mmCIF file of C-alpha atoms in Angstrom:
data_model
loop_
_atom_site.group_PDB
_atom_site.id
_atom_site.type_symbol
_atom_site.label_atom_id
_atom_site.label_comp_id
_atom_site.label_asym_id
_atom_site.label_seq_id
_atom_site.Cartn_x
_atom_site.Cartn_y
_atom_site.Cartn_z
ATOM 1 C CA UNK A 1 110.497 94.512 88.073
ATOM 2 C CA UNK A 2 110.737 92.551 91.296
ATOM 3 C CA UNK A 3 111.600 89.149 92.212
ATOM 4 C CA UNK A 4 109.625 86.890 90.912
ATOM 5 C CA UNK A 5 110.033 88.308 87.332
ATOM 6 C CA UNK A 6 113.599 88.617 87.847
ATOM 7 C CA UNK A 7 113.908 85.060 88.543
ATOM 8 C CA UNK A 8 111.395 84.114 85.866
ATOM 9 C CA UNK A 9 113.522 86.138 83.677
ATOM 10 C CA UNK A 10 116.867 84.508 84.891
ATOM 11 C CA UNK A 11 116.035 81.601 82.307
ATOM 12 C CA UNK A 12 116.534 77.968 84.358
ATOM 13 C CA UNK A 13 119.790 78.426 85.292
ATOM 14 C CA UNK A 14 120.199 78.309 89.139
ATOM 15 C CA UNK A 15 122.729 81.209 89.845
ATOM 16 C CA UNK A 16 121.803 83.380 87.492
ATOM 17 C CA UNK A 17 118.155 83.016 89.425
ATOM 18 C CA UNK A 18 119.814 83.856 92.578
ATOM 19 C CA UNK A 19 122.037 86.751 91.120
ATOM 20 C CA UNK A 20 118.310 88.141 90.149
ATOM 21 C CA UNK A 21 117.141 88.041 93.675
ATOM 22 C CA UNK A 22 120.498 89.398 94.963
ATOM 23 C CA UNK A 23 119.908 92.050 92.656
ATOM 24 C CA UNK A 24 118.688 94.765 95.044
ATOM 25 C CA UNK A 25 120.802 93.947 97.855
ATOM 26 C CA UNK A 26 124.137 93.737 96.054
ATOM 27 C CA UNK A 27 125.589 97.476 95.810
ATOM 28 C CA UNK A 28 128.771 98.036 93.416
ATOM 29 C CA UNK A 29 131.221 96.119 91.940
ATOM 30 C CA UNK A 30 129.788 92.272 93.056
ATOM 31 C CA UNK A 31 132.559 90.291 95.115
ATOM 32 C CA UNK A 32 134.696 88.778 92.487
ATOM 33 C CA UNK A 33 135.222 86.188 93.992
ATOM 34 C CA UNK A 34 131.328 85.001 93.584
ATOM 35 C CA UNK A 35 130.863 82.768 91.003
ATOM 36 C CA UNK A 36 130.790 83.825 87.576
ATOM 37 C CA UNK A 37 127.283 83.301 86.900
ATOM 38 C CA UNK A 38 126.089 84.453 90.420
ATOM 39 C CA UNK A 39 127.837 87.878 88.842
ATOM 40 C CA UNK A 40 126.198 87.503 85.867
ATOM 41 C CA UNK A 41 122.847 87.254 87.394
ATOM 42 C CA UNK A 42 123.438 90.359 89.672
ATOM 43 C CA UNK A 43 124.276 92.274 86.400
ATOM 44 C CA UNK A 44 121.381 90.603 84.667
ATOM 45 C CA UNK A 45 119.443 91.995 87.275
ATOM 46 C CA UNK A 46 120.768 95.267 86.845
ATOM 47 C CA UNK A 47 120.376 95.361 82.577
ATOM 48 C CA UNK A 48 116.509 94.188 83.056
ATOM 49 C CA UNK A 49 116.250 97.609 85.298
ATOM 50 C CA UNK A 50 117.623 99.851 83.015
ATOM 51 C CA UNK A 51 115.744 98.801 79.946
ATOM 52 C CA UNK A 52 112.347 99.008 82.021
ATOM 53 C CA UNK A 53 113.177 102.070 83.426
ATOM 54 C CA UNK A 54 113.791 103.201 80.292
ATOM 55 C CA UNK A 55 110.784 101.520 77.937
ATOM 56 C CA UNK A 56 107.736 103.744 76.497
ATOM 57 C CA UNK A 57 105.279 101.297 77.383
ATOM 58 C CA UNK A 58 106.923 101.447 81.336
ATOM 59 C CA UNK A 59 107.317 105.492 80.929
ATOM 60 C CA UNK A 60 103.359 105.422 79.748
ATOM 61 C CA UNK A 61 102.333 103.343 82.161
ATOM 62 C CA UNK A 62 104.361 105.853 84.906
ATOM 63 C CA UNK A 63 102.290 108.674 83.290
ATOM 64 C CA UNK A 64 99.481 107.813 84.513
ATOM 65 C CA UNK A 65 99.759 107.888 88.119
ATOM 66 C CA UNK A 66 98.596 110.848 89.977
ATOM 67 C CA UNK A 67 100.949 113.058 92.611
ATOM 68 C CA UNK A 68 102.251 112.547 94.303
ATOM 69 C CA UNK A 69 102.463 108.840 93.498
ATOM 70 C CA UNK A 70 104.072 109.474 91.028
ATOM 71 C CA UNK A 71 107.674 109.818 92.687
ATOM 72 C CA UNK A 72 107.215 106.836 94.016
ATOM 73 C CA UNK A 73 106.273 105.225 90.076
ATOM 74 C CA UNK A 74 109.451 102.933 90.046
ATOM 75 C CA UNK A 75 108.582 101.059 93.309
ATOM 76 C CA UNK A 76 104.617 100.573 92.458
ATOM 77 C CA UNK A 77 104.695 99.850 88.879
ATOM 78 C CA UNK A 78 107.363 97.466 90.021
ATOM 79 C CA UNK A 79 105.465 95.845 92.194
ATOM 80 C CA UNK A 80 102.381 95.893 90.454
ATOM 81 C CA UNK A 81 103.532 94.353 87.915
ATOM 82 C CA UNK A 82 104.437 91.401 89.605
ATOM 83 C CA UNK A 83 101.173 91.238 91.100
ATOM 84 C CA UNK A 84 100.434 90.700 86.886
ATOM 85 C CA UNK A 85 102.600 88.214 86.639
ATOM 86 C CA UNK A 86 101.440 86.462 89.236
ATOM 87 C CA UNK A 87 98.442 86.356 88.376
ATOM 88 C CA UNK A 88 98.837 85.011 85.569
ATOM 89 C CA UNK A 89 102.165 82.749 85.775
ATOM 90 C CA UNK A 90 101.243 80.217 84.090
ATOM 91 C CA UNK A 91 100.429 81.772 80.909
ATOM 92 C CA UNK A 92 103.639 83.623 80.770
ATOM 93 C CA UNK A 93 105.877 80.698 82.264
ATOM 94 C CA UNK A 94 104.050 77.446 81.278
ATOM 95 C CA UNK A 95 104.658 76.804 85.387
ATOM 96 C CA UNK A 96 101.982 76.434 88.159
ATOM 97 C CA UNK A 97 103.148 79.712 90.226
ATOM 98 C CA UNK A 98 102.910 77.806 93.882
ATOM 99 C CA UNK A 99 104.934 75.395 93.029
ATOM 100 C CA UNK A 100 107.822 77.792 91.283
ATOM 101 C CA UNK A 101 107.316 79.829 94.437
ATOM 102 C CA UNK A 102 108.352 77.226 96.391
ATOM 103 C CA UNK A 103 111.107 76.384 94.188
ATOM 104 C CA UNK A 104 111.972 80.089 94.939
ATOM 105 C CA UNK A 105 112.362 80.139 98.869
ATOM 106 C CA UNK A 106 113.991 76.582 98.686
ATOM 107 C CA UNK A 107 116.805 78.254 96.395
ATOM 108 C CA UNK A 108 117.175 80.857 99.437
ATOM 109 C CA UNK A 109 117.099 78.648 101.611
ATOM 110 C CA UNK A 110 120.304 76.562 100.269
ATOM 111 C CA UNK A 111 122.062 79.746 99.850
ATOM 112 C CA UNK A 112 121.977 81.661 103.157
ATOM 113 C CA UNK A 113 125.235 81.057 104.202
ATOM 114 C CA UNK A 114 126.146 83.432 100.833
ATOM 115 C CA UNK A 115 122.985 85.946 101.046
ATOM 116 C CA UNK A 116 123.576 89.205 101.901
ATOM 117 C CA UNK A 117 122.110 90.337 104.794
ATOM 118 C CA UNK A 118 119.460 92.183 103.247
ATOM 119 C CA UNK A 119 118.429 89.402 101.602
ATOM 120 C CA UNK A 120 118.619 86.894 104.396
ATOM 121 C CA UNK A 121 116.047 89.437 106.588
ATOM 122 C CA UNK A 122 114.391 89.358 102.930
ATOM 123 C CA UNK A 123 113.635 85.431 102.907
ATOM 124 C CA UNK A 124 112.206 85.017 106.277
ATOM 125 C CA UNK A 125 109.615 87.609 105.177
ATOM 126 C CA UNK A 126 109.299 85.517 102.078
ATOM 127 C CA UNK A 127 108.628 82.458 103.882
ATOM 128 C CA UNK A 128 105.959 83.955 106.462
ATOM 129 C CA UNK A 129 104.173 85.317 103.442
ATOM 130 C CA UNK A 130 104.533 82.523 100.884
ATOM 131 C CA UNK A 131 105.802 85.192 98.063
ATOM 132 C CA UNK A 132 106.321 85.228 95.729
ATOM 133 C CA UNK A 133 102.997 83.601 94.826
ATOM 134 C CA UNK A 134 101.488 85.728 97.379
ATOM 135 C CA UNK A 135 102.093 88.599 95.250
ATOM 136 C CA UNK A 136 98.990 87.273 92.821
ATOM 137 C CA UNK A 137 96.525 88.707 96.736
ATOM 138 C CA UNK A 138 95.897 92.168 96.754
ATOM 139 C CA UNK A 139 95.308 91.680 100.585
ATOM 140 C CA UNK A 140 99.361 90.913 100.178
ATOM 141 C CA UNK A 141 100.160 93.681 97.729
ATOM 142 C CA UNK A 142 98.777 95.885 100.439
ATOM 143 C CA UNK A 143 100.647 94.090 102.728
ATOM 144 C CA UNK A 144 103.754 95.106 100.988
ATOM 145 C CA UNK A 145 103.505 98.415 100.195
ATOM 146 C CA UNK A 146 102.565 99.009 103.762
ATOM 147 C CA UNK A 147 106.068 97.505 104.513
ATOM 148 C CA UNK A 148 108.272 99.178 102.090
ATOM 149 C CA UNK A 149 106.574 102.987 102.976
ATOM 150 C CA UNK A 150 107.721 101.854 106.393
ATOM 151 C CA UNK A 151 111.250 101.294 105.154
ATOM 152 C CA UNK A 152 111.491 104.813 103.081
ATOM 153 C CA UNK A 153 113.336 107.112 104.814
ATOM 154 C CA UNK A 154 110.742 110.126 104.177
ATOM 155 C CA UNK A 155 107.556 110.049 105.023
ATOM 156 C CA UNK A 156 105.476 108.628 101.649
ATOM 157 C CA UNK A 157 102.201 107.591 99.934
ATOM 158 C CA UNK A 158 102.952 104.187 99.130
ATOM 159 C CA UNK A 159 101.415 102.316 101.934
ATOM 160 C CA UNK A 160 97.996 104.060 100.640
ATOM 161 C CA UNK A 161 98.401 103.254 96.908
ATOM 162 C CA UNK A 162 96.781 100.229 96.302
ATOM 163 C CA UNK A 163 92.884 101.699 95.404
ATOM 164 C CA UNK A 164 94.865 104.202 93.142
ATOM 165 C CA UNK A 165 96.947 101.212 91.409
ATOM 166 C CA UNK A 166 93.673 99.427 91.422
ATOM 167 C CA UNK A 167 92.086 102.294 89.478
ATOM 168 C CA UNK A 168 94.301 102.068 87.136
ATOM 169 C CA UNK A 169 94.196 98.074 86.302
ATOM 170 C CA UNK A 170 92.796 98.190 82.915
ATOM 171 C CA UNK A 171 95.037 100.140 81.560
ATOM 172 C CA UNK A 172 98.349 99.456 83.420
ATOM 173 C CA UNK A 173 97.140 95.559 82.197
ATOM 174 C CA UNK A 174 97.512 96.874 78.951
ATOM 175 C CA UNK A 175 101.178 98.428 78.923
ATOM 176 C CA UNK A 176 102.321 95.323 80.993
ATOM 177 C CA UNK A 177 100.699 92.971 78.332
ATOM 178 C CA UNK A 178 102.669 95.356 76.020
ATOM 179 C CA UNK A 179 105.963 95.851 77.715
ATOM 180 C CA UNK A 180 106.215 91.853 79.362
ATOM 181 C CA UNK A 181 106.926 90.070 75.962
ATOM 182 C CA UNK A 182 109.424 92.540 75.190
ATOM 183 C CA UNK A 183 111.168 92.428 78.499
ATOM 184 C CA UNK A 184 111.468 88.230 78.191
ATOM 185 C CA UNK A 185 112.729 89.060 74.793
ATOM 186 C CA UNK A 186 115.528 91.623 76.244
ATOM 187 C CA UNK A 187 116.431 88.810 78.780
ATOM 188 C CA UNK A 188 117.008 85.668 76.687
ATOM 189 C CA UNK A 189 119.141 88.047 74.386
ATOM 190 C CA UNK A 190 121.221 89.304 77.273
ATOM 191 C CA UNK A 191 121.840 86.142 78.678
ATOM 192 C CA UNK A 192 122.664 84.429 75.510
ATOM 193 C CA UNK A 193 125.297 87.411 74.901
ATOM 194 C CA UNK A 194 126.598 87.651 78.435
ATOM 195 C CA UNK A 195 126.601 83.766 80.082
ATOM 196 C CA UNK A 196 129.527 81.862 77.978
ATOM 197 C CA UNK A 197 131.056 81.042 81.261
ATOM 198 C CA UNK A 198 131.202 77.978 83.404
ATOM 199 C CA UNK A 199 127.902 75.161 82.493
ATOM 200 C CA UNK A 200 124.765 75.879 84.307
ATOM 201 C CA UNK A 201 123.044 75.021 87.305
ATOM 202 C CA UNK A 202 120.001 73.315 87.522
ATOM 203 C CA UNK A 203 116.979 75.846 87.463
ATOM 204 C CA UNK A 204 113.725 75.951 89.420
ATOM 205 C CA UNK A 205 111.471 73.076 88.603
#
């Protein structure tokens, strides 16, 4: 998943939404001196990864992309589905996406000083795009995947795979209508197993 259903997922707790967004750019053992929840987040982050990468509905779903897109399934599915959540945020949060997206970049934006530097690069993109919201445009999907094949190290497909993802949006739809419940499901348990720690932060609004 990427970041706007990692911080959807992170519940309304305020670090454990910015441990979801440092996901990616957080490598090893996170900094112990971060806060506990910031950790937890990170490692929220991490869980949510591991069970999609490993669900039937996700594996189907990867099945059904041609080579050599294939290779590449983690990264498009990934982002494709956020471009499903997206577009269709309010249904799954009960929030008006523009305004959560918003909520989003603001959280960044208090936090620099403790991004990493990944992340910090990350946020000004953010900002000149308005994402995550912008990830309900296919014009910024393309966008996107244009950027990240430009920031693989080989030479790749995934600046071209929109139409093919597009092809494919009746049934990928289906496994993420499938898969999405499950995954909030995953997420609510994890955190209510794993965040006993210091009281929360205030959430996005």
């Amino acid at each position: 998943m990427n970041n706007l259903a990692h911080t959807l997922l992170a519940g309304d707790d305020e670090l454990l939404q910015l441990g979801g967004l440092m996901g990616d750019f957080v490598h090893g053992q996170p900094d112990p001196a971060m806060p506990e929840r910031l950790i937890a987040g990170i490692r929220l982050h991490r869980a949510i990864d591991v069970y999609t990468d490993s669900h039937p509905e996700v594996a189907a779903a990867r099945a059904l992309l041609p080579p050599p897109y294939r290779r590449y399934a983690g990264i498009l599915l990934d982002m494709w589905f956020d471009h499903l959540l997206a577009r269709d945020f309010e249904r799954w949060s009960g929030r008006g996406l523009e305004p959560y997206s918003a909520g989003v970049r603001d959280l960044l934006r208090r936090h620099e000083s403790s991004l990493p530097a990944g992340l910090q690069r990350f946020r000004l993109y953010m900002e000149a795009h308005a994402l995550p919201a912008g990830y309900a445009r296919r014009e910024e999907m393309a966008a996107a995947l244009e950027g990240i094949s430009h920031r693989l190290s080989r030479a790749n497909p995934v600046g071209q795979a929109l139409p093919v993802l597009a092809e494919l949006s009746v049934p990928l739809h289906g496994h993420f209508e499938a898969f999405f419940p499950q995954l909030q499901g995953f997420a609510s348990e994890w955190i209510e197993a794993n965040t006993s720690l210091s009281p929360p932060g205030r959430g996005l609004g």
